[in-house]
PDB file of C-alpha atoms in Angstrom:
ATOM      1  CA  CYS A   1      -0.753   2.478  10.484  1.00 81.00           C
ATOM      2  CA  LEU A   2      -1.599   5.942   9.147  1.00 82.00           C
ATOM      3  CA  SER A   3      -4.635   6.279  11.552  1.00 80.00           C
ATOM      4  CA  GLU A   4      -2.286   5.395  14.631  1.00 79.00           C
ATOM      5  CA  MET A   5       0.419   7.832  13.417  1.00 84.00           C
ATOM      6  CA  LYS A   6      -2.314  10.728  13.322  1.00 85.00           C
ATOM      7  CA  ALA A   7      -4.122   9.825  16.628  1.00 83.00           C
ATOM      8  CA  GLY A   8      -1.321   8.440  18.699  1.00 85.00           C
ATOM      9  CA  ASN A   9      -0.705  11.475  20.986  1.00 90.00           C
ATOM     10  CA  ARG A  10      -0.570   9.443  24.034  1.00 88.00           C
ATOM     11  CA  HIS A  11       1.993   7.188  22.665  1.00 89.00           C
ATOM     12  CA  ARG A  12       3.936  10.398  21.322  1.00 92.00           C
ATOM     13  CA  ALA A  13       3.681  11.910  24.788  1.00 94.00           C
ATOM     14  CA  ILE A  14       4.916   8.788  26.356  1.00 93.00           C
ATOM     15  CA  CYS A  15       7.944   8.471  24.024  1.00 94.00           C
ATOM     16  CA  HIS A  16       8.968  12.060  24.342  1.00 94.00           C
ATOM     17  CA  LEU A  17       8.742  11.521  28.322  1.00 95.00           C
ATOM     18  CA  LEU A  18      11.102   8.453  27.990  1.00 94.00           C
ATOM     19  CA  ARG A  19      13.392  10.399  25.829  1.00 95.00           C
ATOM     20  CA  SER A  20      13.552  13.291  28.311  1.00 96.00           C
ATOM     21  CA  HIS A  21      14.694  10.719  31.031  1.00 96.00           C
ATOM     22  CA  GLY A  22      17.226   9.164  28.812  1.00 95.00           C
ATOM     23  CA  VAL A  23      15.257   5.879  28.507  1.00 94.00           C
ATOM     24  CA  ILE A  24      15.067   6.239  24.901  1.00 92.00           C
ATOM     25  CA  LYS A  25      18.182   7.574  23.010  1.00 94.00           C
ATOM     26  CA  ALA A  26      16.842   7.521  19.377  1.00 94.00           C
ATOM     27  CA  ASP A  27      14.618  10.218  17.954  1.00 94.00           C
ATOM     28  CA  PRO A  28      11.031   9.710  19.152  1.00 93.00           C
ATOM     29  CA  ASP A  29       9.570  10.249  15.642  1.00 92.00           C
ATOM     30  CA  THR A  30      11.719   7.353  14.337  1.00 94.00           C
ATOM     31  CA  VAL A  31      10.734   5.164  17.322  1.00 93.00           C
ATOM     32  CA  LEU A  32       7.038   5.835  16.903  1.00 93.00           C
ATOM     33  CA  ASP A  33       7.111   5.132  13.091  1.00 92.00           C
ATOM     34  CA  LEU A  34       8.633   1.816  13.810  1.00 92.00           C
ATOM     35  CA  TYR A  35       6.127   1.232  16.730  1.00 88.00           C
ATOM     36  CA  PHE A  36       3.084   2.223  14.617  1.00 87.00           C
ATOM     37  CA  ARG A  37       4.158   0.048  11.562  1.00 88.00           C
ATOM     38  CA  GLN A  38       4.613  -3.022  14.026  1.00 86.00           C
ATOM     39  CA  CYS A  39       1.060  -2.395  15.440  1.00 80.00           C
ATOM     40  CA  ALA A  40      -0.307  -2.472  11.995  1.00 81.00           C
ATOM     41  CA  ILE A  41       0.990  -5.946  11.032  1.00 84.00           C
ATOM     42  CA  THR A  42      -1.660  -8.069   9.661  1.00 88.00           C
ATOM     43  CA  VAL A  43      -2.155 -11.322  11.670  1.00 90.00           C
ATOM     44  CA  ASN A  44      -5.341 -13.563  12.582  1.00 93.00           C
ATOM     45  CA  ALA A  45      -6.103 -15.747  15.567  1.00 93.00           C
ATOM     46  CA  ILE A  46      -4.258 -18.657  14.231  1.00 95.00           C
ATOM     47  CA  ASP A  47      -1.032 -16.500  13.666  1.00 95.00           C
ATOM     48  CA  LEU A  48      -1.366 -15.026  17.308  1.00 95.00           C
ATOM     49  CA  ALA A  49      -1.936 -18.595  18.709  1.00 96.00           C
ATOM     50  CA  THR A  50       1.156 -19.894  16.837  1.00 96.00           C
ATOM     51  CA  ILE A  51       3.249 -16.990  18.308  1.00 96.00           C
ATOM     52  CA  GLY A  52       1.856 -17.715  21.669  1.00 97.00           C
ATOM     53  CA  ALA A  53       2.681 -21.392  21.458  1.00 96.00           C
ATOM     54  CA  CYS A  54       6.171 -20.444  20.496  1.00 97.00           C
ATOM     55  CA  LEU A  55       6.489 -18.363  23.739  1.00 97.00           C
ATOM     56  CA  ALA A  56       4.821 -21.207  25.654  1.00 96.00           C
ATOM     57  CA  ASN A  57       7.398 -23.691  24.286  1.00 96.00           C
ATOM     58  CA  MET A  58      10.231 -21.569  25.595  1.00 96.00           C
ATOM     59  CA  GLY A  59      11.003 -19.844  22.296  1.00 96.00           C
ATOM     60  CA  GLU A  60      10.857 -23.024  19.992  1.00 95.00           C
ATOM     61  CA  ASN A  61       8.369 -22.958  17.058  1.00 94.00           C
ATOM     62  CA  LEU A  62       6.174 -25.628  15.929  1.00 89.00           C
ATOM     63  CA  THR A  63       9.008 -27.359  13.942  1.00 92.00           C
ATOM     64  CA  GLY A  64      11.393 -27.318  16.974  1.00 93.00           C
ATOM     65  CA  GLU A  65      13.519 -24.422  15.909  1.00 96.00           C
ATOM     66  CA  GLU A  66      14.733 -21.943  18.415  1.00 96.00           C
ATOM     67  CA  VAL A  67      13.297 -18.554  17.298  1.00 95.00           C
ATOM     68  CA  PHE A  68      13.563 -16.724  20.810  1.00 95.00           C
ATOM     69  CA  ASP A  69      16.144 -17.065  23.454  1.00 96.00           C
ATOM     70  CA  VAL A  70      14.729 -18.298  26.651  1.00 96.00           C
ATOM     71  CA  ASN A  71      15.804 -15.060  28.278  1.00 96.00           C
ATOM     72  CA  ALA A  72      13.874 -13.061  25.676  1.00 96.00           C
ATOM     73  CA  VAL A  73      10.860 -15.236  26.322  1.00 97.00           C
ATOM     74  CA  ARG A  74      11.013 -14.636  30.103  1.00 97.00           C
ATOM     75  CA  LEU A  75      11.173 -10.803  29.556  1.00 96.00           C
ATOM     76  CA  THR A  76       8.259 -10.878  27.026  1.00 96.00           C
ATOM     77  CA  LEU A  77       5.946 -12.885  29.114  1.00 97.00           C
ATOM     78  CA  SER A  78       6.890 -10.489  32.083  1.00 96.00           C
ATOM     79  CA  VAL A  79       6.004  -7.400  30.056  1.00 95.00           C
ATOM     80  CA  MET A  80       2.878  -9.137  28.585  1.00 96.00           C
ATOM     81  CA  PHE A  81       1.757  -9.967  32.179  1.00 97.00           C
ATOM     82  CA  THR A  82       2.310  -6.486  33.584  1.00 95.00           C
ATOM     83  CA  CYS A  83       1.281  -4.308  30.712  1.00 93.00           C
ATOM     84  CA  GLY A  84       0.269  -6.262  27.705  1.00 94.00           C
ATOM     85  CA  MET A  85      -3.617  -5.248  28.228  1.00 95.00           C
ATOM     86  CA  HIS A  86      -2.665  -1.490  28.646  1.00 88.00           C
ATOM     87  CA  ASP A  87      -5.039   0.246  30.973  1.00 91.00           C
ATOM     88  CA  TYR A  88      -6.720  -3.062  31.822  1.00 95.00           C
ATOM     89  CA  ALA A  89      -3.467  -4.817  32.805  1.00 95.00           C
ATOM     90  CA  GLY A  90      -4.029  -4.800  36.543  1.00 95.00           C
ATOM     91  CA  ASN A  91      -7.509  -6.005  36.477  1.00 96.00           C
ATOM     92  CA  TRP A  92      -6.470  -8.621  33.811  1.00 97.00           C
ATOM     93  CA  ALA A  93      -3.622  -9.929  35.987  1.00 96.00           C
ATOM     94  CA  CYS A  94      -6.124 -10.451  38.937  1.00 95.00           C
ATOM     95  CA  GLU A  95      -9.217 -11.704  37.119  1.00 95.00           C
ATOM     96  CA  VAL A  96      -7.517 -13.665  34.134  1.00 96.00           C
ATOM     97  CA  GLY A  97      -4.131 -14.277  35.406  1.00 96.00           C
ATOM     98  CA  ILE A  98      -2.500 -15.082  31.901  1.00 97.00           C
ATOM     99  CA  PRO A  99       0.276 -13.297  30.300  1.00 97.00           C
ATOM    100  CA  ALA A 100      -1.518 -11.730  27.325  1.00 98.00           C
ATOM    101  CA  LYS A 101      -1.363  -8.898  24.450  1.00 96.00           C
ATOM    102  CA  GLY A 102      -4.203  -7.057  23.289  1.00 94.00           C
ATOM    103  CA  GLY A 103      -4.515  -5.161  20.154  1.00 88.00           C
ATOM    104  CA  ILE A 104      -6.735  -2.303  18.895  1.00 82.00           C
ATOM    105  CA  ALA A 105      -8.144  -4.506  16.086  1.00 86.00           C
ATOM    106  CA  GLY A 106      -9.711  -6.839  18.722  1.00 91.00           C
ATOM    107  CA  GLY A 107      -7.219  -9.616  18.986  1.00 94.00           C
ATOM    108  CA  ILE A 108      -5.707 -11.016  22.135  1.00 97.00           C
ATOM    109  CA  MET A 109      -2.865 -13.338  22.446  1.00 97.00           C
ATOM    110  CA  GLY A 110      -2.272 -15.238  25.746  1.00 97.00           C
ATOM    111  CA  VAL A 111       0.507 -17.695  26.872  1.00 97.00           C
ATOM    112  CA  ILE A 112       0.131 -20.321  29.533  1.00 94.00           C
ATOM    113  CA  ASN A 113       3.813 -21.146  30.195  1.00 90.00           C
ATOM    114  CA  ARG A 114       4.992 -24.577  28.914  1.00 90.00           C
ATOM    115  CA  GLN A 115       1.441 -25.515  27.923  1.00 91.00           C
ATOM    116  CA  LEU A 116      -0.186 -23.455  25.276  1.00 93.00           C
ATOM    117  CA  GLY A 117      -0.694 -20.322  23.166  1.00 96.00           C
ATOM    118  CA  ILE A 118      -4.161 -19.013  22.813  1.00 96.00           C
ATOM    119  CA  ALA A 119      -5.702 -16.419  20.797  1.00 97.00           C
ATOM    120  CA  CYS A 120      -9.100 -14.801  20.364  1.00 96.00           C
ATOM    121  CA  TYR A 121     -10.534 -12.115  17.901  1.00 94.00           C
ATOM    122  CA  SER A 122     -13.448 -10.044  17.936  1.00 94.00           C
ATOM    123  CA  PRO A 123     -13.360  -6.457  16.880  1.00 90.00           C
ATOM    124  CA  ARG A 124     -15.950  -4.802  19.367  1.00 91.00           C
ATOM    125  CA  LEU A 125     -13.945  -3.103  22.035  1.00 91.00           C
ATOM    126  CA  ASP A 126     -14.665  -1.759  25.413  1.00 92.00           C
ATOM    127  CA  ARG A 127     -13.769   1.475  26.849  1.00 90.00           C
ATOM    128  CA  LYS A 128     -10.177   0.473  27.575  1.00 89.00           C
ATOM    129  CA  GLY A 129      -9.652  -0.820  23.970  1.00 87.00           C
ATOM    130  CA  ASN A 130      -9.884  -4.443  24.372  1.00 92.00           C
ATOM    131  CA  SER A 131     -12.103  -6.846  22.562  1.00 94.00           C
ATOM    132  CA  VAL A 132     -15.163  -7.430  24.803  1.00 95.00           C
ATOM    133  CA  ARG A 133     -15.624 -11.109  23.632  1.00 97.00           C
ATOM    134  CA  ALA A 134     -12.055 -12.035  23.843  1.00 96.00           C
ATOM    135  CA  VAL A 135     -11.786 -10.715  27.303  1.00 97.00           C
ATOM    136  CA  ARG A 136     -14.836 -12.826  28.263  1.00 97.00           C
ATOM    137  CA  SER A 137     -13.584 -15.790  26.604  1.00 96.00           C
ATOM    138  CA  PHE A 138     -10.005 -15.672  28.239  1.00 96.00           C
ATOM    139  CA  ALA A 139     -11.843 -15.120  31.579  1.00 96.00           C
ATOM    140  CA  ARG A 140     -14.010 -18.108  31.053  1.00 95.00           C
ATOM    141  CA  LEU A 141     -11.300 -20.333  29.793  1.00 94.00           C
ATOM    142  CA  SER A 142      -8.935 -19.329  32.637  1.00 94.00           C
ATOM    143  CA  ASP A 143     -11.639 -20.112  35.355  1.00 91.00           C
ATOM    144  CA  GLU A 144     -12.773 -23.189  33.671  1.00 89.00           C
ATOM    145  CA  LEU A 145      -9.457 -24.722  32.954  1.00 89.00           C
ATOM    146  CA  GLY A 146      -7.575 -23.279  36.058  1.00 89.00           C
ATOM    147  CA  LEU A 147      -5.157 -21.187  33.847  1.00 92.00           C
ATOM    148  CA  HIS A 148      -4.594 -18.315  36.211  1.00 93.00           C
ATOM    149  CA  VAL A 149      -0.808 -18.172  36.724  1.00 91.00           C
ATOM    150  CA  PHE A 150      -1.474 -17.706  40.748  1.00 89.00           C
ATOM    151  CA  ASP A 151      -4.346 -20.427  41.079  1.00 84.00           C
ATOM    152  CA  CYS A 152      -2.876 -22.358  43.743  1.00 78.00           C
ATOM    153  CA  THR A 153      -5.441 -25.206  42.622  1.00 74.00           C
ATOM    154  CA  ASN A 154      -3.972 -25.157  39.017  1.00 64.00           C
ATOM    155  CA  ALA A 155      -2.981 -28.890  38.066  1.00 60.00           C
ATOM    156  CA  GLY A 156      -0.585 -27.531  35.513  1.00 56.00           C
ATOM    157  CA  SER A 157      -0.540 -28.973  31.964  1.00 49.00           C
ATOM    158  CA  ALA A 158      -2.778 -31.977  33.185  1.00 53.00           C
ATOM    159  CA  VAL A 159      -5.466 -29.478  32.866  1.00 51.00           C
ATOM    160  CA  ALA A 160      -4.727 -28.801  29.391  1.00 56.00           C
ATOM    161  CA  ARG A 161      -4.231 -32.390  28.390  1.00 57.00           C
ATOM    162  CA  ALA A 162      -7.636 -33.181  29.679  1.00 59.00           C
ATOM    163  CA  TYR A 163      -9.076 -30.710  27.122  1.00 59.00           C
ATOM    164  CA  LEU A 164      -6.422 -31.239  24.402  1.00 59.00           C
ATOM    165  CA  PRO A 165      -6.155 -34.792  23.762  1.00 55.00           C
ATOM    166  CA  CYS A 166      -3.361 -34.022  21.198  1.00 53.00           C
ATOM    167  CA  TRP A 167      -1.165 -33.337  23.939  1.00 48.00           C
TER     168      TRP A 167
END
């Protein structure tokens, strides 16, 4: 968190730009403090996959409790798909086609709508700040299982069932 606070000049600039256009009403330093703290929450691949599964299950967690409103899920997945992989988002959308969120620690969480949550973790990052191995793993799984959101040959959850007999 402290490292991000010291080095987060790009985020700081974006926050001030948004404030100057009236998009953010709160003090930028307060907003950034909360943002940097949220970025520093400790999670592992199982935690990320569980969060992804909750989003894939329209906001219900593994016990069936609704923790996210379905509209919040829709908005979250839209944001994840369009910018969750930061500077790699456009390529990710075309090549992998899975709503995802990457983190600077090397984790990536993805959501295959109404099918599954998936996560990979490996700390070596590429130039865009994404995990090298996790990006490759997601690309391979997307290709092999037909998980790209715009893959017209995607057979839907039947593909996941073929590989995940617990479904």
